[in-house]
PDB file of C-alpha atoms in Angstrom:
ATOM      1  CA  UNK A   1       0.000   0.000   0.000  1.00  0.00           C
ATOM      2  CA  UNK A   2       1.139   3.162  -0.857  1.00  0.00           C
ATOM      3  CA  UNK A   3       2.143   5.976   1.394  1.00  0.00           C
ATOM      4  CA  UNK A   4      -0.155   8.981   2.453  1.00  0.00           C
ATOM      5  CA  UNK A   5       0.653  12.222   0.203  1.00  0.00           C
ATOM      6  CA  UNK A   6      -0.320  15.565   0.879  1.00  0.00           C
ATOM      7  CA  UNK A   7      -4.000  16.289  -0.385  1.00  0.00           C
ATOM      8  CA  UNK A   8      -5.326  12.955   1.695  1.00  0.00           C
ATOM      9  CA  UNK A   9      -8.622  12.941   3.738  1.00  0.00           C
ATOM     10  CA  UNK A  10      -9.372  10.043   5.777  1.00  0.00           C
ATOM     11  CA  UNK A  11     -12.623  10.340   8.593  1.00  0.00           C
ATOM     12  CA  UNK A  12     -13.491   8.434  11.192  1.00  0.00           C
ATOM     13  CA  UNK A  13     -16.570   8.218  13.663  1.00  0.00           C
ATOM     14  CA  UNK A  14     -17.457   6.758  16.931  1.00  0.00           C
ATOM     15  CA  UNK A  15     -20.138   7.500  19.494  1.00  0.00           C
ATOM     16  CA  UNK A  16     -19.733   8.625  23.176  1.00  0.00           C
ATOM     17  CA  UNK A  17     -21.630   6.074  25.097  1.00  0.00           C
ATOM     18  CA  UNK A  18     -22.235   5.676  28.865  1.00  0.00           C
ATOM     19  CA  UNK A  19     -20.442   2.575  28.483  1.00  0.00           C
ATOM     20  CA  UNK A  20     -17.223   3.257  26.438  1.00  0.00           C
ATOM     21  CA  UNK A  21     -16.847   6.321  28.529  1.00  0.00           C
ATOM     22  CA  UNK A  22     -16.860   3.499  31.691  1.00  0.00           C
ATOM     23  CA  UNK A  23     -14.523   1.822  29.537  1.00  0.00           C
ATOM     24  CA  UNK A  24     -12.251   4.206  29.054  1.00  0.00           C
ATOM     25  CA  UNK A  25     -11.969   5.469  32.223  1.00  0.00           C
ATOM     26  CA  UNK A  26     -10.983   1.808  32.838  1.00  0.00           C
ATOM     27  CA  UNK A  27      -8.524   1.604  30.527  1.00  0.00           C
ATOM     28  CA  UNK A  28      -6.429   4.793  31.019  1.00  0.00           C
ATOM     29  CA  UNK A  29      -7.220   5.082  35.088  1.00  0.00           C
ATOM     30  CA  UNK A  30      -9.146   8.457  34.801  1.00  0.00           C
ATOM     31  CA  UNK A  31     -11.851   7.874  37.004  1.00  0.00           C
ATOM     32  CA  UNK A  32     -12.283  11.722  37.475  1.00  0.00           C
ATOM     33  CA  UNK A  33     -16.401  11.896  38.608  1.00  0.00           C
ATOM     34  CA  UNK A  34     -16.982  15.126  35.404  1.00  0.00           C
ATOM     35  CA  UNK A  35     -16.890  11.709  32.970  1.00  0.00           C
ATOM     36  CA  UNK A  36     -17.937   8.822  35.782  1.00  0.00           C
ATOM     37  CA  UNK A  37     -20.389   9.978  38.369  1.00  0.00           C
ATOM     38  CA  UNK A  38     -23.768  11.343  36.767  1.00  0.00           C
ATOM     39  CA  UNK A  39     -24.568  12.249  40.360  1.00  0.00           C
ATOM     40  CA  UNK A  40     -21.037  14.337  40.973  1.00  0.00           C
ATOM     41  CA  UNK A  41     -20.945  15.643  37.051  1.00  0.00           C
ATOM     42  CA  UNK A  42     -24.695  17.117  37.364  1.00  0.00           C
ATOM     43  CA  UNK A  43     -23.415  19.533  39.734  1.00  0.00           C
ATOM     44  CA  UNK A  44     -20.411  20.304  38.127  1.00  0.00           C
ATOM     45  CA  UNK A  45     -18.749  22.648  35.348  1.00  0.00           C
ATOM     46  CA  UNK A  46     -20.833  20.706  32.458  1.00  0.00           C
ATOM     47  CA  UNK A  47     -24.056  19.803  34.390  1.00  0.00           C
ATOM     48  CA  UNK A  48     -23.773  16.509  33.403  1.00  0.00           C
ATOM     49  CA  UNK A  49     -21.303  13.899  32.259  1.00  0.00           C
ATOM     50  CA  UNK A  50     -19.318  14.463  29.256  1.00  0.00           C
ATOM     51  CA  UNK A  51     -16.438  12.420  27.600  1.00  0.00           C
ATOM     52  CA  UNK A  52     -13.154  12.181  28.452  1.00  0.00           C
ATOM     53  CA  UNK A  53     -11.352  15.251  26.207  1.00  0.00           C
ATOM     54  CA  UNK A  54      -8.863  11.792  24.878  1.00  0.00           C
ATOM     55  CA  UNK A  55     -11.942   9.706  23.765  1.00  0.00           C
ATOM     56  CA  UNK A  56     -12.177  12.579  21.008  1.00  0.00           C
ATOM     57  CA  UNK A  57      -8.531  12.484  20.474  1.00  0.00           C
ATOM     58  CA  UNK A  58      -8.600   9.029  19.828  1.00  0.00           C
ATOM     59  CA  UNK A  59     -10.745   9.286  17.204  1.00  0.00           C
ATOM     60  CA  UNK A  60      -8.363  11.433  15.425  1.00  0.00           C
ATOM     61  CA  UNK A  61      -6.123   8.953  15.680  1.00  0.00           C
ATOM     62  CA  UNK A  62      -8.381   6.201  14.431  1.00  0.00           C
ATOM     63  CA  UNK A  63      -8.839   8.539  11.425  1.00  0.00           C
ATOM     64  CA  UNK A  64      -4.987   8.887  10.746  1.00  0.00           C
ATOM     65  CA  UNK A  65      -4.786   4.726  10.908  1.00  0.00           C
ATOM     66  CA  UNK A  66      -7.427   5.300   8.065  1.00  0.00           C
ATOM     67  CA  UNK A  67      -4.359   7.308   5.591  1.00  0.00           C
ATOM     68  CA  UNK A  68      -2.868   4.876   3.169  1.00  0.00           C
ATOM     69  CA  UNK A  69       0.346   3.489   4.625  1.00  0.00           C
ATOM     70  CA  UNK A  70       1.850   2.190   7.869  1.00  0.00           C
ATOM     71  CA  UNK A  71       1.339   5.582   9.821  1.00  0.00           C
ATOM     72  CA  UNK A  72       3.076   6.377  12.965  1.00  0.00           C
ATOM     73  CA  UNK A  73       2.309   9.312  14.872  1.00  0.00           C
ATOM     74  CA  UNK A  74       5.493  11.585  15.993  1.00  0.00           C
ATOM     75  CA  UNK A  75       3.131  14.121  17.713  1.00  0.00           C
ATOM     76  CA  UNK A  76       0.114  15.998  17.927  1.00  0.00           C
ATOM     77  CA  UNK A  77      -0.909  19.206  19.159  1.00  0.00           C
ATOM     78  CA  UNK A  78      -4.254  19.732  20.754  1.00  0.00           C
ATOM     79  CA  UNK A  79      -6.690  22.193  21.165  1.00  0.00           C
ATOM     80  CA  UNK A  80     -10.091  21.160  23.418  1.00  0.00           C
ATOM     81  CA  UNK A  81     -12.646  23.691  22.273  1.00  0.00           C
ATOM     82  CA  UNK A  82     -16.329  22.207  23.655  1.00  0.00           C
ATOM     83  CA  UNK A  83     -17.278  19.102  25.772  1.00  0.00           C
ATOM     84  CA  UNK A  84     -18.578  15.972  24.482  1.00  0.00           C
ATOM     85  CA  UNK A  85     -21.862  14.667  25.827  1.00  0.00           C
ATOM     86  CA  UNK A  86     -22.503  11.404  26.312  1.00  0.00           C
ATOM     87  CA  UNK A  87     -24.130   9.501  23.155  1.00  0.00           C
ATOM     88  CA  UNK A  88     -23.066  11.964  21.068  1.00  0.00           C
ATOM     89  CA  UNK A  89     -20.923  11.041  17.719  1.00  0.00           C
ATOM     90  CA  UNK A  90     -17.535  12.651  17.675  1.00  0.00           C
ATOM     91  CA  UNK A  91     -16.487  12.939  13.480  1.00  0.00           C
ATOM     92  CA  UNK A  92     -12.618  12.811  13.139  1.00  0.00           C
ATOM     93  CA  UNK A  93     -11.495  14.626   9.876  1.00  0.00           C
ATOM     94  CA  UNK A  94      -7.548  14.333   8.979  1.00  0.00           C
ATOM     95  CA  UNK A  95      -5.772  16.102   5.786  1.00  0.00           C
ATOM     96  CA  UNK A  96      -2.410  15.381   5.211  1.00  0.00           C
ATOM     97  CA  UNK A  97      -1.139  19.016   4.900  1.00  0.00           C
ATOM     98  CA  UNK A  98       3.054  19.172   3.860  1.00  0.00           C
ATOM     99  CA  UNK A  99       5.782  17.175   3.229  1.00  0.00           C
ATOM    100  CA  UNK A 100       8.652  17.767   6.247  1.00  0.00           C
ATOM    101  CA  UNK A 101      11.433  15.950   6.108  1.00  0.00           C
ATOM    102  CA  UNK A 102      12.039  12.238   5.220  1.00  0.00           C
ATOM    103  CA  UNK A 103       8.580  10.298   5.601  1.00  0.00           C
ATOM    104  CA  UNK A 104       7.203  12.726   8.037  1.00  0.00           C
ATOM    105  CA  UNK A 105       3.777  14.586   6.801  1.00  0.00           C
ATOM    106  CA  UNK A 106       2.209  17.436   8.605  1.00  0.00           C
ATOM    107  CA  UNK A 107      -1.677  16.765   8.976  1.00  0.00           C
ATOM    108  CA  UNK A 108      -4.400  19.352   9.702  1.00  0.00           C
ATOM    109  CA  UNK A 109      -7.188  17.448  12.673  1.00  0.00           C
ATOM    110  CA  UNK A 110     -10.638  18.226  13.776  1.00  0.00           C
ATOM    111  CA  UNK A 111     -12.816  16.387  15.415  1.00  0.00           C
ATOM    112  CA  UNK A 112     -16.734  17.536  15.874  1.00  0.00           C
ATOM    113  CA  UNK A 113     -19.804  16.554  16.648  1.00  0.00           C
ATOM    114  CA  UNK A 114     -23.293  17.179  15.258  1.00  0.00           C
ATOM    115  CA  UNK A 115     -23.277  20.767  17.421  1.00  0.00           C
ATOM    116  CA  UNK A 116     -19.797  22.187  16.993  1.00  0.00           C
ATOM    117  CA  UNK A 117     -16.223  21.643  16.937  1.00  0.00           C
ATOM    118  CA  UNK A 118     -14.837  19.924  19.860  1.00  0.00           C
ATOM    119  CA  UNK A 119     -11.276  19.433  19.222  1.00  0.00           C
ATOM    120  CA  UNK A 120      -8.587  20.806  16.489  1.00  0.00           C
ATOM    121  CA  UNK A 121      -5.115  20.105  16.192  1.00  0.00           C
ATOM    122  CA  UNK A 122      -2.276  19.501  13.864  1.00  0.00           C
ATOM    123  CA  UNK A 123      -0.352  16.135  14.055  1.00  0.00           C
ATOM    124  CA  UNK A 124       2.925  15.231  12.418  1.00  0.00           C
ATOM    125  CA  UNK A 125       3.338  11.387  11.370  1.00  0.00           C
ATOM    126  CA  UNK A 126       5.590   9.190   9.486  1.00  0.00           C
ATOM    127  CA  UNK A 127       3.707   7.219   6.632  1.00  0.00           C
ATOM    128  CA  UNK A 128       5.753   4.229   5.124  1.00  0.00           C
ATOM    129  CA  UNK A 129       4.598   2.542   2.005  1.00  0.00           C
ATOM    130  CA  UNK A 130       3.395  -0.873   3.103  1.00  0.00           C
ATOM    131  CA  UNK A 131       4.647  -3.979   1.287  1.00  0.00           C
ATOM    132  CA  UNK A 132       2.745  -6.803   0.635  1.00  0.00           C
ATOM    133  CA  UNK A 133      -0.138  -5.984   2.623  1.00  0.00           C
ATOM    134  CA  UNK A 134       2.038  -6.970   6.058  1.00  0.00           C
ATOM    135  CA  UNK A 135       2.193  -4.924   9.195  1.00  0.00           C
ATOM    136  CA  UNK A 136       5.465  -3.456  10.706  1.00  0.00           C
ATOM    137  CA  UNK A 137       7.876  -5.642  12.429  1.00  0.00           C
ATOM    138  CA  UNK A 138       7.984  -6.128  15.717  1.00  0.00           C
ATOM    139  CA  UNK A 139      11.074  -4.228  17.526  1.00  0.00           C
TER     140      UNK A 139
END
């Protein structure tokens, strides 16, 4: 498979659900009560639970596994503008903006739901041509 070239869109979608948000706080260890305890999180900053701000992140990076190639992220800069609810779909959109040096590609992220813009960013990645359909060797 080729490599990703500037010019290349790739999306990716997944809803905020009561129970990937419990998973996910399971997973990473941030049991913080604003994303666990509807109780807690009604009284608090969002008046109810929301989504960790990661969960949206991730499907940003779920979108840049999407560009043609083996990609590897090198980093990402973030920017969390609005909460996400819980069942709402979070829309990652990725455009592989400029060739830097070697195989690393600048990309342009956003991620939003139906209401607004909840995250933007701009990642940098490496994007090797894959051969034969295989996936990277181990190290």
């Amino acid at each position: 498979m080729p490599a990703a070239s500037p010019g290349d869109v790739a999306t990716a979608s997944r809803t905020a659900t009561r129970d990937r948000i419990e998973r996910f706080a399971e997973v990473t260890g941030d049991d913080n009560p604003l994303h666990v305890d509807e109780r807690y999180a009604g009284g608090g900053f969002f008046g109810e639970p929301v989504a960790h701000g990661m969960f949206a992140a991730g499907v940003v990076s779920s979108a840049l596994a999407s560009l043609d190639g083996d990609v590897i992220y090198v980093s990402q800069d973030l920017q969390f503008l609005a909460p996400v609810y819980v069942d709402q779909t979070v829309t990652a959109t990725v455009e592989v903006s400029e060739n830097l040096s070697g195989d690393r590609l600048r990309v342009e992220t956003i991620a939003e739901t139906d209401e607004e813009t909840v995250v933007t960013g701009e990642a940098v990645i490496l994007s090797l041509e894959r051969e034969g359909g295989g996936r990277l060797p181990s190290r």
